[in-house]
Amino acid sequence: APRAYITPFWREAPPQVKARKNQRASGNAANEPAELIARPMVLFADDDPVARSIAHKVVSSLGFGIAVAEDGEAALALARLYRPELLITDALMPKLDGREMCRLLKEEPGFAGTKMVVMTGLYADSKFKAEAIKRFGIDDYLVKPVSITDLINLMQRHLEGVLDLPAQENLYDLH
């Protein structure tokens, strides 16, 4: 919309509408209640609000449920609450390292079937990937920056067959 329309609109918008806009822009959109969230479900944990916002849009546009967390402790609690089919986390997170969070969850019997993926921009060398898989029990490893196509392919790779998802090319067309 033209700036002449947008500026007065937001100046006169009700406070609850402004709050919702600010919440979404910061990547802190409220997560749906566990009993209402769509399945299969992705838990996305990253301290970057832009990454959370993009992931939320991509994952939900594909019809998957999504919950987001901004630190490792929150992600650990949300994982136990939501029981996601796929967990994607940044490696270095506030309060609890994303890799360590994956290790803790993999030790719990209820998470044996949960796919866990670590993203990092720092540990890009293949030796770090091998170490993360062996030491932390993760299922996949992505080097940042992660493209939308990489995210779609990752979900297809780890969620295919869950609730009879369509083939990869169909997911790409949906996006």
Short mmCIF file of C-alpha atoms in Angstrom, two decimals:
data_model
loop_
_atom_site.label_atom_id
_atom_site.label_comp_id
_atom_site.label_asym_id
_atom_site.label_seq_id
_atom_site.Cartn_x
_atom_site.Cartn_y
_atom_site.Cartn_z
CA ALA A 1 0.00 0.00 0.00
CA PRO A 2 1.17 3.58 -0.54
CA ARG A 3 2.91 5.33 2.37
CA ALA A 4 0.09 7.93 2.40
CA TYR A 5 -2.28 5.14 3.42
CA ILE A 6 0.03 3.14 5.73
CA THR A 7 1.17 5.97 8.01
CA PRO A 8 -2.29 7.17 9.05
CA PHE A 9 -3.54 3.58 9.31
CA TRP A 10 -0.91 2.60 11.87
CA ARG A 11 -1.18 5.94 13.71
CA GLU A 12 -4.89 5.31 14.33
CA ALA A 13 -4.82 1.50 14.67
CA PRO A 14 -6.13 0.04 17.96
CA PRO A 15 -3.37 -0.78 20.50
CA GLN A 16 -4.00 -4.55 20.27
CA VAL A 17 -3.49 -4.47 16.48
CA LYS A 18 -0.23 -2.50 16.90
CA ALA A 19 0.94 -4.97 19.56
CA ARG A 20 0.21 -7.94 17.28
CA LYS A 21 2.13 -6.28 14.42
CA ASN A 22 5.12 -5.58 16.67
CA GLN A 23 5.04 -9.12 18.04
CA ARG A 24 5.10 -10.66 14.55
CA ALA A 25 7.82 -8.26 13.36
CA SER A 26 10.03 -9.27 16.28
CA GLY A 27 9.61 -12.96 15.48
CA ASN A 28 7.83 -13.56 18.78
CA ALA A 29 4.43 -14.59 17.47
CA ALA A 30 2.57 -16.49 20.13
CA ASN A 31 2.65 -20.25 19.70
CA GLU A 32 -0.65 -22.05 19.26
CA PRO A 33 -1.81 -24.28 22.12
CA ALA A 34 -0.29 -27.78 21.90
CA GLU A 35 -3.66 -29.47 21.46
CA LEU A 36 -4.57 -27.25 18.48
CA ILE A 37 -1.31 -27.18 16.56
CA ALA A 38 -1.24 -28.82 13.12
CA ARG A 39 0.71 -32.02 12.55
CA PRO A 40 3.35 -32.78 11.51
CA MET A 41 4.86 -30.06 13.64
CA VAL A 42 8.20 -28.22 13.55
CA LEU A 43 9.85 -26.54 16.53
CA PHE A 44 12.20 -23.80 15.33
CA ALA A 45 14.66 -22.34 17.84
CA ASP A 46 16.87 -19.38 17.01
CA ASP A 47 17.82 -16.23 18.89
CA ASP A 48 17.48 -14.24 15.65
CA PRO A 49 13.94 -12.80 15.40
CA VAL A 50 14.18 -12.46 11.61
CA ALA A 51 15.05 -16.15 11.24
CA ARG A 52 12.11 -17.12 13.49
CA SER A 53 9.74 -14.93 11.50
CA ILE A 54 10.86 -16.34 8.14
CA ALA A 55 10.72 -19.93 9.40
CA HIS A 56 7.24 -19.34 10.80
CA LYS A 57 6.00 -18.05 7.44
CA VAL A 58 7.62 -20.82 5.39
CA VAL A 59 6.62 -23.71 7.64
CA SER A 60 3.04 -22.56 8.16
CA SER A 61 2.58 -21.80 4.45
CA LEU A 62 3.37 -25.46 3.77
CA GLY A 63 0.62 -26.55 6.15
CA PHE A 64 2.84 -27.78 8.97
CA GLY A 65 2.37 -26.75 12.57
CA ILE A 66 5.12 -24.58 14.02
CA ALA A 67 6.22 -23.28 17.38
CA VAL A 68 9.19 -20.95 17.82
CA ALA A 69 11.61 -20.37 20.68
CA GLU A 70 14.21 -17.66 21.17
CA ASP A 71 16.59 -19.55 23.49
CA GLY A 72 17.61 -23.09 24.33
CA GLU A 73 15.76 -23.35 27.63
CA ALA A 74 12.49 -22.21 26.06
CA ALA A 75 13.01 -24.64 23.18
CA LEU A 76 13.62 -27.52 25.59
CA ALA A 77 10.38 -26.75 27.45
CA LEU A 78 8.42 -26.35 24.21
CA ALA A 79 9.80 -29.62 22.83
CA ARG A 80 8.56 -31.46 25.90
CA LEU A 81 5.17 -29.77 25.62
CA TYR A 82 4.60 -30.05 21.86
CA ARG A 83 6.50 -33.26 21.00
CA PRO A 84 7.46 -32.03 17.49
CA GLU A 85 8.25 -34.38 14.65
CA LEU A 86 11.12 -32.07 13.61
CA LEU A 87 13.23 -29.74 15.74
CA ILE A 88 15.46 -27.18 14.02
CA THR A 89 17.80 -25.20 16.27
CA ASP A 90 20.65 -22.76 16.02
CA ALA A 91 23.86 -24.25 17.45
CA LEU A 92 24.76 -21.32 19.68
CA MET A 93 21.77 -20.20 21.70
CA PRO A 94 21.30 -18.16 24.87
CA LYS A 95 20.66 -20.03 28.14
CA LEU A 96 21.22 -23.51 26.62
CA ASP A 97 23.31 -24.46 23.60
CA GLY A 98 21.17 -25.85 20.78
CA ARG A 99 23.43 -28.88 20.32
CA GLU A 100 23.29 -29.70 24.02
CA MET A 101 19.51 -29.31 23.97
CA CYS A 102 19.35 -31.93 21.20
CA ARG A 103 21.55 -34.28 23.21
CA LEU A 104 19.35 -33.93 26.28
CA LEU A 105 16.20 -34.60 24.28
CA LYS A 106 17.69 -37.58 22.42
CA GLU A 107 18.40 -39.17 25.83
CA GLU A 108 14.68 -39.08 26.65
CA PRO A 109 12.75 -42.12 25.34
CA GLY A 110 9.88 -39.96 24.05
CA PHE A 111 12.16 -38.24 21.53
CA ALA A 112 13.73 -41.27 19.85
CA GLY A 113 11.70 -40.62 16.68
CA THR A 114 12.05 -36.84 16.67
CA LYS A 115 14.36 -35.58 13.94
CA MET A 116 16.77 -32.92 15.17
CA VAL A 117 18.67 -30.49 12.99
CA VAL A 118 21.35 -28.01 14.03
CA MET A 119 22.06 -24.84 12.03
CA THR A 120 25.25 -22.87 12.39
CA GLY A 121 27.20 -20.14 10.68
CA LEU A 122 30.24 -20.63 12.88
CA TYR A 123 30.94 -24.37 12.72
CA ALA A 124 30.80 -24.74 8.94
CA ASP A 125 33.60 -27.28 8.43
CA SER A 126 32.54 -30.90 7.80
CA LYS A 127 34.47 -32.10 10.87
CA PHE A 128 32.03 -30.13 13.05
CA LYS A 129 29.10 -31.84 11.33
CA ALA A 130 30.54 -35.28 12.03
CA GLU A 131 31.22 -34.33 15.64
CA ALA A 132 27.72 -32.94 16.14
CA ILE A 133 26.11 -36.07 14.73
CA LYS A 134 28.25 -38.35 16.89
CA ARG A 135 28.41 -36.33 20.11
CA PHE A 136 24.98 -34.69 20.21
CA GLY A 137 22.91 -37.28 18.32
CA ILE A 138 21.53 -34.88 15.74
CA ASP A 139 20.04 -36.10 12.47
CA ASP A 140 21.12 -33.32 10.14
CA TYR A 141 23.30 -30.22 10.02
CA LEU A 142 22.82 -26.99 8.06
CA VAL A 143 25.31 -24.22 7.47
CA LYS A 144 23.88 -20.70 7.66
CA PRO A 145 22.66 -18.78 5.86
CA VAL A 146 19.86 -21.24 5.17
CA SER A 147 17.79 -20.54 2.07
CA ILE A 148 14.04 -21.07 1.90
CA THR A 149 14.65 -23.87 -0.59
CA ASP A 150 17.05 -25.53 1.89
CA LEU A 151 14.39 -25.28 4.59
CA ILE A 152 11.72 -26.81 2.33
CA ASN A 153 14.07 -29.62 1.28
CA LEU A 154 14.99 -30.27 4.91
CA MET A 155 11.35 -30.60 5.95
CA GLN A 156 10.64 -32.87 3.01
CA ARG A 157 13.63 -35.06 3.84
CA HIS A 158 12.69 -35.48 7.49
CA LEU A 159 8.92 -35.37 7.37
CA GLU A 160 8.23 -37.36 4.19
CA GLY A 161 5.96 -40.26 5.00
CA VAL A 162 4.61 -38.54 8.10
CA LEU A 163 0.85 -38.41 7.59
CA ASP A 164 1.26 -39.19 3.86
CA LEU A 165 2.88 -35.91 2.85
CA PRO A 166 3.03 -35.14 -0.86
CA ALA A 167 6.19 -35.67 -2.86
CA GLN A 168 8.95 -33.06 -2.73
CA GLU A 169 8.07 -31.39 -5.99
CA ASN A 170 4.52 -30.84 -4.75
CA LEU A 171 5.79 -29.14 -1.58
CA TYR A 172 7.98 -26.90 -3.69
CA ASP A 173 5.00 -25.95 -5.88
CA LEU A 174 3.00 -25.12 -2.76
CA HIS A 175 5.73 -22.75 -1.65
#
